[in-house]
CSV table of C-alpha atoms in Angstrom, one decimal:
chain,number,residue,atom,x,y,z
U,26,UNK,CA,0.0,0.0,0.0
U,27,UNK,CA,1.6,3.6,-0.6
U,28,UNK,CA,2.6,5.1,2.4
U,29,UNK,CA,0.8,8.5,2.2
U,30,UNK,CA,-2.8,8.6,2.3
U,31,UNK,CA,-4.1,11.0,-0.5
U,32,UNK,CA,-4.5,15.0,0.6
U,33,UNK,CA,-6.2,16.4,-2.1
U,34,UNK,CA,-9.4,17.2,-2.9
U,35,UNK,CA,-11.7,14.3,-4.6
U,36,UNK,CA,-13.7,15.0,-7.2
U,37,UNK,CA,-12.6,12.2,-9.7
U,38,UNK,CA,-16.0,10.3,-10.0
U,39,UNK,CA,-16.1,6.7,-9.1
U,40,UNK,CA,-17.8,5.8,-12.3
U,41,UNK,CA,-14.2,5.7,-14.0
U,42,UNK,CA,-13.0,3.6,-11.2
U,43,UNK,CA,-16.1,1.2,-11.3
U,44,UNK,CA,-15.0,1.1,-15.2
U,45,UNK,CA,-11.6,-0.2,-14.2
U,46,UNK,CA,-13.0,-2.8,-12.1
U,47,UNK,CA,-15.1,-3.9,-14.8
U,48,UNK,CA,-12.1,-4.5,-17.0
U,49,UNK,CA,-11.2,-6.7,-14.3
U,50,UNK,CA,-14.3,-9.1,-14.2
U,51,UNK,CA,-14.1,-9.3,-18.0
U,52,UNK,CA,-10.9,-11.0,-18.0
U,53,UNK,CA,-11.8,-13.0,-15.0
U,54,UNK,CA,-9.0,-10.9,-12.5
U,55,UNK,CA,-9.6,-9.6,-9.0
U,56,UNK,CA,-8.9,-6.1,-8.6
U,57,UNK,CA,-8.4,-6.3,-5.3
U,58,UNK,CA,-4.9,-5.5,-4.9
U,59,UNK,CA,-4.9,-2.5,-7.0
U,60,UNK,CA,-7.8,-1.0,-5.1
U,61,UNK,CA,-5.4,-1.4,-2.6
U,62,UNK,CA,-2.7,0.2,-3.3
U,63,UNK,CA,-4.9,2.8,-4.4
U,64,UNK,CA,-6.3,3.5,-1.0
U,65,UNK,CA,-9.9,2.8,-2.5
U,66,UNK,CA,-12.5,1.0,-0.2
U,67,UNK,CA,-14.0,-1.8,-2.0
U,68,UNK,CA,-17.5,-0.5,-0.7
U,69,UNK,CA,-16.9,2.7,-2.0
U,70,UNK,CA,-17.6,1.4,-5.6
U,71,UNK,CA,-21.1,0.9,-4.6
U,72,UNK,CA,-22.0,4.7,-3.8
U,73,UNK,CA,-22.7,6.4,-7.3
U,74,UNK,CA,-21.3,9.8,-6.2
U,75,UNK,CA,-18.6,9.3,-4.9
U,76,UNK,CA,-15.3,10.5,-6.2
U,77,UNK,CA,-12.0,9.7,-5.6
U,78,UNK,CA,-8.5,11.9,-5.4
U,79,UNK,CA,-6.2,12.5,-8.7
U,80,UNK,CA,-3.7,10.7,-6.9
U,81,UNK,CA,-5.8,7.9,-6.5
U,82,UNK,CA,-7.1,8.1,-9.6
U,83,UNK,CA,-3.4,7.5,-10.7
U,84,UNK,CA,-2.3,4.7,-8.4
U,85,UNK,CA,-5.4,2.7,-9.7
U,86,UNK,CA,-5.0,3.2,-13.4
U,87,UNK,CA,-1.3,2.7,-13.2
U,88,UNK,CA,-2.0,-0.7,-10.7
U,89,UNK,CA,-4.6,-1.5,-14.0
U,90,UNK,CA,-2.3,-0.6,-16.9
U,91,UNK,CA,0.6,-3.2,-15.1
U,92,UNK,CA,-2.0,-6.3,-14.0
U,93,UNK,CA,-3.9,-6.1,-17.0
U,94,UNK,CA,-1.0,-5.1,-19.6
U,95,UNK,CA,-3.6,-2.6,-21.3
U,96,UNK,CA,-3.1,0.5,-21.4
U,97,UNK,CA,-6.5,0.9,-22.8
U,98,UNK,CA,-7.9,-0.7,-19.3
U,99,UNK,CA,-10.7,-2.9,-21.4
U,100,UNK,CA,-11.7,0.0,-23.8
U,101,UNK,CA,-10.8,-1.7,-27.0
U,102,UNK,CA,-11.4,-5.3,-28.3
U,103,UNK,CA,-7.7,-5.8,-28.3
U,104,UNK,CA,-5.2,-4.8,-25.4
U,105,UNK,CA,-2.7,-1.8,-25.7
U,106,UNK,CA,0.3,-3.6,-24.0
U,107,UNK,CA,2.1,-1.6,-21.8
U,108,UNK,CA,4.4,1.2,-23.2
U,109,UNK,CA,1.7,1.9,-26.0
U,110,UNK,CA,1.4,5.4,-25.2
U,111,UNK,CA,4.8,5.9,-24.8
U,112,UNK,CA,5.8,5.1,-28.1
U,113,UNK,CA,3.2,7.0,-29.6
U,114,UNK,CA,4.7,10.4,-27.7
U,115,UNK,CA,8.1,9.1,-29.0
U,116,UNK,CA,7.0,8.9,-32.3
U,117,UNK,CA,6.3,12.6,-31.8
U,118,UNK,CA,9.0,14.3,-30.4
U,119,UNK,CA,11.1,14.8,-33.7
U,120,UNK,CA,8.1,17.1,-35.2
U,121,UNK,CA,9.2,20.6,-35.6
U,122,UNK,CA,5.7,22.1,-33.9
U,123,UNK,CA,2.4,20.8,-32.4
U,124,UNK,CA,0.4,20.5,-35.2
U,125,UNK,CA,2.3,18.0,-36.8
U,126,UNK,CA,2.9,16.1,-33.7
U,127,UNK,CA,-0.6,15.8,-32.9
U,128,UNK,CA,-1.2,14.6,-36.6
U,129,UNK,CA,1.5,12.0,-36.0
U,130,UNK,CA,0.1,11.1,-32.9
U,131,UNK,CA,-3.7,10.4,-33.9
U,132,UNK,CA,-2.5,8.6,-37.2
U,133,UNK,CA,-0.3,6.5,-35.1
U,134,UNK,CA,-3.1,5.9,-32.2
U,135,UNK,CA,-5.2,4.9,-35.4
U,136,UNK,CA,-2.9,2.0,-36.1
U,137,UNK,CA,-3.2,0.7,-32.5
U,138,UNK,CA,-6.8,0.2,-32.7
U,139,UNK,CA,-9.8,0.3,-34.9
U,140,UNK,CA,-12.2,1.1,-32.0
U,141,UNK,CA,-12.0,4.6,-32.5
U,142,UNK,CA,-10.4,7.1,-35.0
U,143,UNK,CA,-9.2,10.4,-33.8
U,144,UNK,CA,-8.8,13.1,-36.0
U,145,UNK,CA,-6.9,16.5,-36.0
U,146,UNK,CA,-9.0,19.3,-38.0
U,147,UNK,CA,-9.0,23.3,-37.9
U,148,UNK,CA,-11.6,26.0,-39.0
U,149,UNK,CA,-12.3,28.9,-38.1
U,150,UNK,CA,-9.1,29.5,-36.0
U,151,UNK,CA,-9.8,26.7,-33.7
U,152,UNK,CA,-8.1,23.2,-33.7
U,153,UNK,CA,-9.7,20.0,-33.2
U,154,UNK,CA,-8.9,16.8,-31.2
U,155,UNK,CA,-11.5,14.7,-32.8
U,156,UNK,CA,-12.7,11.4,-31.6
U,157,UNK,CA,-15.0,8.7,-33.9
U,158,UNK,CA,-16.3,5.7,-32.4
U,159,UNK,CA,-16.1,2.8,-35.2
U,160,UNK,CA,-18.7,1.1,-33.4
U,161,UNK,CA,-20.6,1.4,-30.1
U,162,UNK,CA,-18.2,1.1,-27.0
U,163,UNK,CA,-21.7,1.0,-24.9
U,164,UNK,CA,-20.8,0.7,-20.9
U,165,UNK,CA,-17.4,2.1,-21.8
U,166,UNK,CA,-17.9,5.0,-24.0
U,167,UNK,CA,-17.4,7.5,-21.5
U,168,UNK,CA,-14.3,6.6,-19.7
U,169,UNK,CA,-12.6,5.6,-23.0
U,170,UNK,CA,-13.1,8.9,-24.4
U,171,UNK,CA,-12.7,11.0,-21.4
U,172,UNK,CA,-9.3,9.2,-21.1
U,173,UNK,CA,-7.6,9.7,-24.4
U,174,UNK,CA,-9.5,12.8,-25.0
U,175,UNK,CA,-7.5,13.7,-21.8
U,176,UNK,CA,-4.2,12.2,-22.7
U,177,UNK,CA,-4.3,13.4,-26.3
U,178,UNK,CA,-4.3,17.4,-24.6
U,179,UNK,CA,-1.7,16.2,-21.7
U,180,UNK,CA,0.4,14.9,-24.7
U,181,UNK,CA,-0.1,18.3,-26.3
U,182,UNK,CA,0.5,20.6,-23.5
U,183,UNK,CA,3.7,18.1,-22.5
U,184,UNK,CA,5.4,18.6,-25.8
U,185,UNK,CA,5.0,22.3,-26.0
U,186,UNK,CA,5.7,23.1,-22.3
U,187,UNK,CA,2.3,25.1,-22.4
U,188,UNK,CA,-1.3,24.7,-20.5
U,189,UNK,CA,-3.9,24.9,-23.5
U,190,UNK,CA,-7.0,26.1,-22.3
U,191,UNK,CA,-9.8,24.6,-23.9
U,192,UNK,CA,-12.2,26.7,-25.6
U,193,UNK,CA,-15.2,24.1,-26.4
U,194,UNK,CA,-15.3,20.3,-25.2
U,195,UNK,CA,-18.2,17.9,-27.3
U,196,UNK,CA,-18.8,14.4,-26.0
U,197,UNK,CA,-21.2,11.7,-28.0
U,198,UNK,CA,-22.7,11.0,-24.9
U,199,UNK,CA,-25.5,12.4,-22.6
U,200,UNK,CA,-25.0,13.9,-19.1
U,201,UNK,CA,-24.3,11.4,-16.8
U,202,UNK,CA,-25.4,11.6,-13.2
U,203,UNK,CA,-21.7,13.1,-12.0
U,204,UNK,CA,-21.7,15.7,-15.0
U,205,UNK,CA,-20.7,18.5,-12.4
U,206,UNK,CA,-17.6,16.6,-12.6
U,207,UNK,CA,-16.9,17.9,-16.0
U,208,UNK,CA,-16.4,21.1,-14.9
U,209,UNK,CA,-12.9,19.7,-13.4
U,210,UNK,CA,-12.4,17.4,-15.8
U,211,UNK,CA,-12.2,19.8,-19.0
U,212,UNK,CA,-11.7,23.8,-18.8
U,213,UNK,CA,-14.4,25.7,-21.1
U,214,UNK,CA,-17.8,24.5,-22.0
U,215,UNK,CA,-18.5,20.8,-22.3
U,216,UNK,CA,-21.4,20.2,-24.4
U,217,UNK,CA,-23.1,16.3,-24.0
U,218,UNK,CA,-25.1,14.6,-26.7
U,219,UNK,CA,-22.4,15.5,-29.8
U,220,UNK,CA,-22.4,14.0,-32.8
U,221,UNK,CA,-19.1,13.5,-31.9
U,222,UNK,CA,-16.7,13.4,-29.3
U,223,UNK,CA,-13.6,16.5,-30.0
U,224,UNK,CA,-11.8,18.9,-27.8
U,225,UNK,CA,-11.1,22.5,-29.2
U,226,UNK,CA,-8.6,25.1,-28.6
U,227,UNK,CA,-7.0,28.0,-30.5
U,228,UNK,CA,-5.3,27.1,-33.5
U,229,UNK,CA,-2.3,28.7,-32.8
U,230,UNK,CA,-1.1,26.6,-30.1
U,231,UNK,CA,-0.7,24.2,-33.1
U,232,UNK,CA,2.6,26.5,-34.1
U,233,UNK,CA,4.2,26.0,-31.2
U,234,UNK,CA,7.7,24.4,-31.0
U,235,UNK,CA,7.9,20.9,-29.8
U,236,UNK,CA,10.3,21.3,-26.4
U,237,UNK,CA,10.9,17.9,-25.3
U,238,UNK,CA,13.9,15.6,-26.2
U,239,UNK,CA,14.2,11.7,-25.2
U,240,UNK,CA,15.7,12.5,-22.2
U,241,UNK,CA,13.3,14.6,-21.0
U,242,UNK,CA,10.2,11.3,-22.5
U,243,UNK,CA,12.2,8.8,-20.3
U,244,UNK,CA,11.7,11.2,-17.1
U,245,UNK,CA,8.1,12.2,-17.7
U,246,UNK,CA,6.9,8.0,-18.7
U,247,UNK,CA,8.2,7.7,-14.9
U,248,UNK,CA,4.9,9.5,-14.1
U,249,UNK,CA,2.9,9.3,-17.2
U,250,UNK,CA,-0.5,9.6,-16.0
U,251,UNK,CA,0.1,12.7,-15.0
U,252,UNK,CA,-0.6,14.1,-18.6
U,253,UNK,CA,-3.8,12.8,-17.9
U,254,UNK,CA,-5.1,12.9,-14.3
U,255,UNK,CA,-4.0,16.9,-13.9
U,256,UNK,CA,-4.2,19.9,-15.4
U,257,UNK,CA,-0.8,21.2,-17.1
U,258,UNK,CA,0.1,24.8,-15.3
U,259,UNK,CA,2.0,27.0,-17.9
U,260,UNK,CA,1.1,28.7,-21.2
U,261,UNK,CA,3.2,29.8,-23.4
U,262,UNK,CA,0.9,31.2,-26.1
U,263,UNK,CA,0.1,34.5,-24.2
U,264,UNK,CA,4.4,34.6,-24.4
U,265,UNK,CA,4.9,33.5,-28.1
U,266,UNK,CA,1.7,36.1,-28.8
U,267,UNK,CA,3.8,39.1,-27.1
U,268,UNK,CA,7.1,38.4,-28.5
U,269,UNK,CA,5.4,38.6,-31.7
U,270,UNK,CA,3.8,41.4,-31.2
U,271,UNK,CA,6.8,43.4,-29.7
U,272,UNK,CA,8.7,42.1,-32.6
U,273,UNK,CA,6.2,43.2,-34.9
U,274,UNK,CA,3.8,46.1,-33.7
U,275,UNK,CA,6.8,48.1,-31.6
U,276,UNK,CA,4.3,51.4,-31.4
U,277,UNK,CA,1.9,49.0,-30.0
U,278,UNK,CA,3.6,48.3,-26.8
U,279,UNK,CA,5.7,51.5,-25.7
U,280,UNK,CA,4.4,50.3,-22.4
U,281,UNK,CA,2.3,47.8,-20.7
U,282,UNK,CA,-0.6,49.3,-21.4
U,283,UNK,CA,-1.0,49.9,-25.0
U,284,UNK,CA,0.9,45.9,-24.9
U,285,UNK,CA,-1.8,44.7,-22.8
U,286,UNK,CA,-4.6,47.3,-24.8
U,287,UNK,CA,-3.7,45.6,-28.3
U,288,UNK,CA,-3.9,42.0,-26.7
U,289,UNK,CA,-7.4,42.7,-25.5
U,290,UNK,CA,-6.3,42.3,-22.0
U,291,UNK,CA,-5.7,44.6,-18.9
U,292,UNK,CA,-2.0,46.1,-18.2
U,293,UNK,CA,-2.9,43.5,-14.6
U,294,UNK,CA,-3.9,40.5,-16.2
U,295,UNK,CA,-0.8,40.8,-19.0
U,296,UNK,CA,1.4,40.7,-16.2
U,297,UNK,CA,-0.1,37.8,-14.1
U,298,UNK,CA,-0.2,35.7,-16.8
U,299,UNK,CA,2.8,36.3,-18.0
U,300,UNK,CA,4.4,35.7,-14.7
U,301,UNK,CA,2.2,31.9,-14.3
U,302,UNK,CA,4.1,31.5,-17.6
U,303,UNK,CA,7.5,31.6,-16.4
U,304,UNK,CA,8.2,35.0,-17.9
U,305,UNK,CA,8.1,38.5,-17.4
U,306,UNK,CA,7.2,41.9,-19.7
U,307,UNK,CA,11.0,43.0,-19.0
U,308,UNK,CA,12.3,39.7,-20.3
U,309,UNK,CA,9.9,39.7,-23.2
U,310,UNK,CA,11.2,43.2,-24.5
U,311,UNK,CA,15.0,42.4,-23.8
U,312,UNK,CA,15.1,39.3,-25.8
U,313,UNK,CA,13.0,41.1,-28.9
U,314,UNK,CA,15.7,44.1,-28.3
U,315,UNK,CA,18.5,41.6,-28.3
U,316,UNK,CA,17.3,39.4,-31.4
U,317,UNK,CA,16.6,42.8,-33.8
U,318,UNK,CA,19.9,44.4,-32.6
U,319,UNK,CA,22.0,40.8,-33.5
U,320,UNK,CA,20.4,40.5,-36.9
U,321,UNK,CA,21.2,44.5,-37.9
U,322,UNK,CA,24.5,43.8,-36.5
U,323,UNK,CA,25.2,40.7,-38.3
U,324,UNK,CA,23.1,41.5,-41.7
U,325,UNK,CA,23.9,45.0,-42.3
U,326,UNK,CA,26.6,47.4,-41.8
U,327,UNK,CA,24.7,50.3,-39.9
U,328,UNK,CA,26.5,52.1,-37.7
U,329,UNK,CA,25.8,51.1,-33.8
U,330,UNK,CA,24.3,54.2,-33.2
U,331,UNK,CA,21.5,53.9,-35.4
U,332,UNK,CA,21.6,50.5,-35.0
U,333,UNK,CA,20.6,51.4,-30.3
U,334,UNK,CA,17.9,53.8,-32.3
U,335,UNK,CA,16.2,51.6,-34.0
U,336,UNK,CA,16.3,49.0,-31.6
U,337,UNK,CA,14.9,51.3,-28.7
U,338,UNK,CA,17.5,53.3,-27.0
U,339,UNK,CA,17.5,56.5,-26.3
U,340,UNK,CA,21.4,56.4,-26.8
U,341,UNK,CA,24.4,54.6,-27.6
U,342,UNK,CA,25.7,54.6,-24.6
U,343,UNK,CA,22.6,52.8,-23.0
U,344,UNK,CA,22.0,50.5,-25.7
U,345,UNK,CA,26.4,49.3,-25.3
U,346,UNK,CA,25.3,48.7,-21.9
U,347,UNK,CA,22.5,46.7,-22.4
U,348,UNK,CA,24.2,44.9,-25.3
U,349,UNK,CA,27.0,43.7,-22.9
U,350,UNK,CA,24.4,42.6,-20.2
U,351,UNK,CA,22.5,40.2,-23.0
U,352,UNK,CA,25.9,38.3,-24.8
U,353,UNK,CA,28.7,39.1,-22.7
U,354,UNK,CA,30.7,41.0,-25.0
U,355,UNK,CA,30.2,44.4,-27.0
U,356,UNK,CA,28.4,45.2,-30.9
U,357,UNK,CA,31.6,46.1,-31.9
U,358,UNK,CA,33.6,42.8,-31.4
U,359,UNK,CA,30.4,40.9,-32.1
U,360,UNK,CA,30.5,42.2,-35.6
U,361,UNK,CA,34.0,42.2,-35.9
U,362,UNK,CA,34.2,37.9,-35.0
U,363,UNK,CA,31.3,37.1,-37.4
């Protein structure tokens, strides 16, 4: 049995754990021992609203997964062996952004199982996780697709280093008695009785840069379902969408509140989001500064004073200064050692 009892709050319902049981009885296996270790009274299964923690939540699936060598705990007609998943991520980390990673990873889910058939789509700037059922999954439609729904966007936001809000969640099926559960489960509104089951987002999450190397896949498959039992913390769209426009739109963003104006934000919210990313306005501008004032150093032959104008500075002398602070050595020998 693990060693600390769980602390955090439960509102995992115990449908998905009754689901895992049920995978169980089908192959004619007690799931006894992984109840255990999940710190999950067996009479607990028969209250209809309860809910469990995320942590147990993970202890049992991961106790499943092992016993049962299915990742897919009983969803499909024929077992994901352990390590499925994993390979499907690995298949993914040499794409050069999210969008083609997430193709790669649906096409390759495809080949795994023809149960389902997920789908990445776009229109009308949103992206689409889409999810087909090839024919009814009946008693375990809704934990299947709540699960790789859920995997598919902790895959996503894993890859990219970034928490990706949802803007729209559809599910096939209808509300089911613990549907206040969905409000945990997926950020945005969930909308029941789809024609299909997708999750949606803003399109341009799908040009961010894949961040992850194999290194950093052998460290996160230590504690893989946490891409799918909680939330990922940090975006970096809101920081990708200032660089840009600081880059871009310089008489836009003179200061933090024509930035934060032109964003549709408030000069407040810029800067608390900014700092949940990992990042700050300062930062932001610096490395735009730094990047222009490299490629006029490099690309043309402008002299450095007009080169600190253009880039921002008041002066020359400043702009040395600053120059120093980001590379460590001054325009002038930078230039002259290219």
């Amino acid at each position: 049995m693990n060693a600390a009892a769980p602390s955090t709050r439960a509102e995992t319902p115990i449908a998905f754990i009754q689901a895992m049981v049920k995978a169980y009885l089908r192959r004619n296996m007690d799931p006894a021992a992984a109840l255990e270790k999940a710190q999950i009274a067996p009479n607990l299964l028969h209250q209809t609203d309860a809910r469990v923690t995320a942590l147990q939540m993970e202890w049992m699936s991961e106790a499943a997964m092992r016993e049962l060598d299915d990742e897919a705990l009983g969803w499909f007609r024929r077992r994901l062996p352990w390590g499925s998943y994993g390979m499907l991520v690995r298949a993914s980390l040499t794409a050069p952004n999210l969008g083609v990673a997430l193709t790669r990873w649906c096409r390759h889910h495809n080949l795994l199982t023809d149960d389902i058939r997920l789908a990445l789509s776009t229109s009308n700037g949103q992206a689409h996780i889409e999810l087909h059922e090839a024919h009814d999954l009946k008693d375990l439609r809704e934990f299947c697709t709540v699960s790789v729904l859920r995997n598919a966007l902790g895959v996503a936001c894993w890859l990219t280093d970034s928490r990706i809000p949802l803007s729209a969640t559809d599910l096939q099926f209808a509300p089911p008695r613990h549907a206040d559960s969905y409000r945990v489960l997926f950020d945005g509104p969930v909308r029941f009785e789809a024609p299909h089951s997708q999750l949606s987002f803003d399109a341009g999450y799908l040009q961010l840069p894949i961040r992850r190397d194999e290194a950093a896949l052998q460290r996160m498959l230590q504690r893989a379902l946490l891409l799918t039992v909680r939330p990922y913390r940090r975006d970096r769209l809101l920081v990708e969408k200032v660089r840009q426009t600081l880059a871009e739109h310089p008489d836009r963003s003179r200061n933090a509140e024509d930035l934060a104006a032109w964003l549709n934000l408030s000069a407040r919210t810029l800067h608390r989001q900014l700092k949940e990313e990992g990042a700050s306005l300062q930062e932001l501008k610096d490395a735009v500064r730094r990047d222009l004032a490299m490629d006029l150093l490099l690309r043309t032959g402008r002299p450095i004073k007009q080169i600190a104008a253009e880039v921002g500075f008041q002066n020359e002398k400043s702009f040395m200064r600053a120059f120093k602070g980001w590379t460590g050595a001054s325009p002038e020998t930078i230039r002259k050692n290219s």
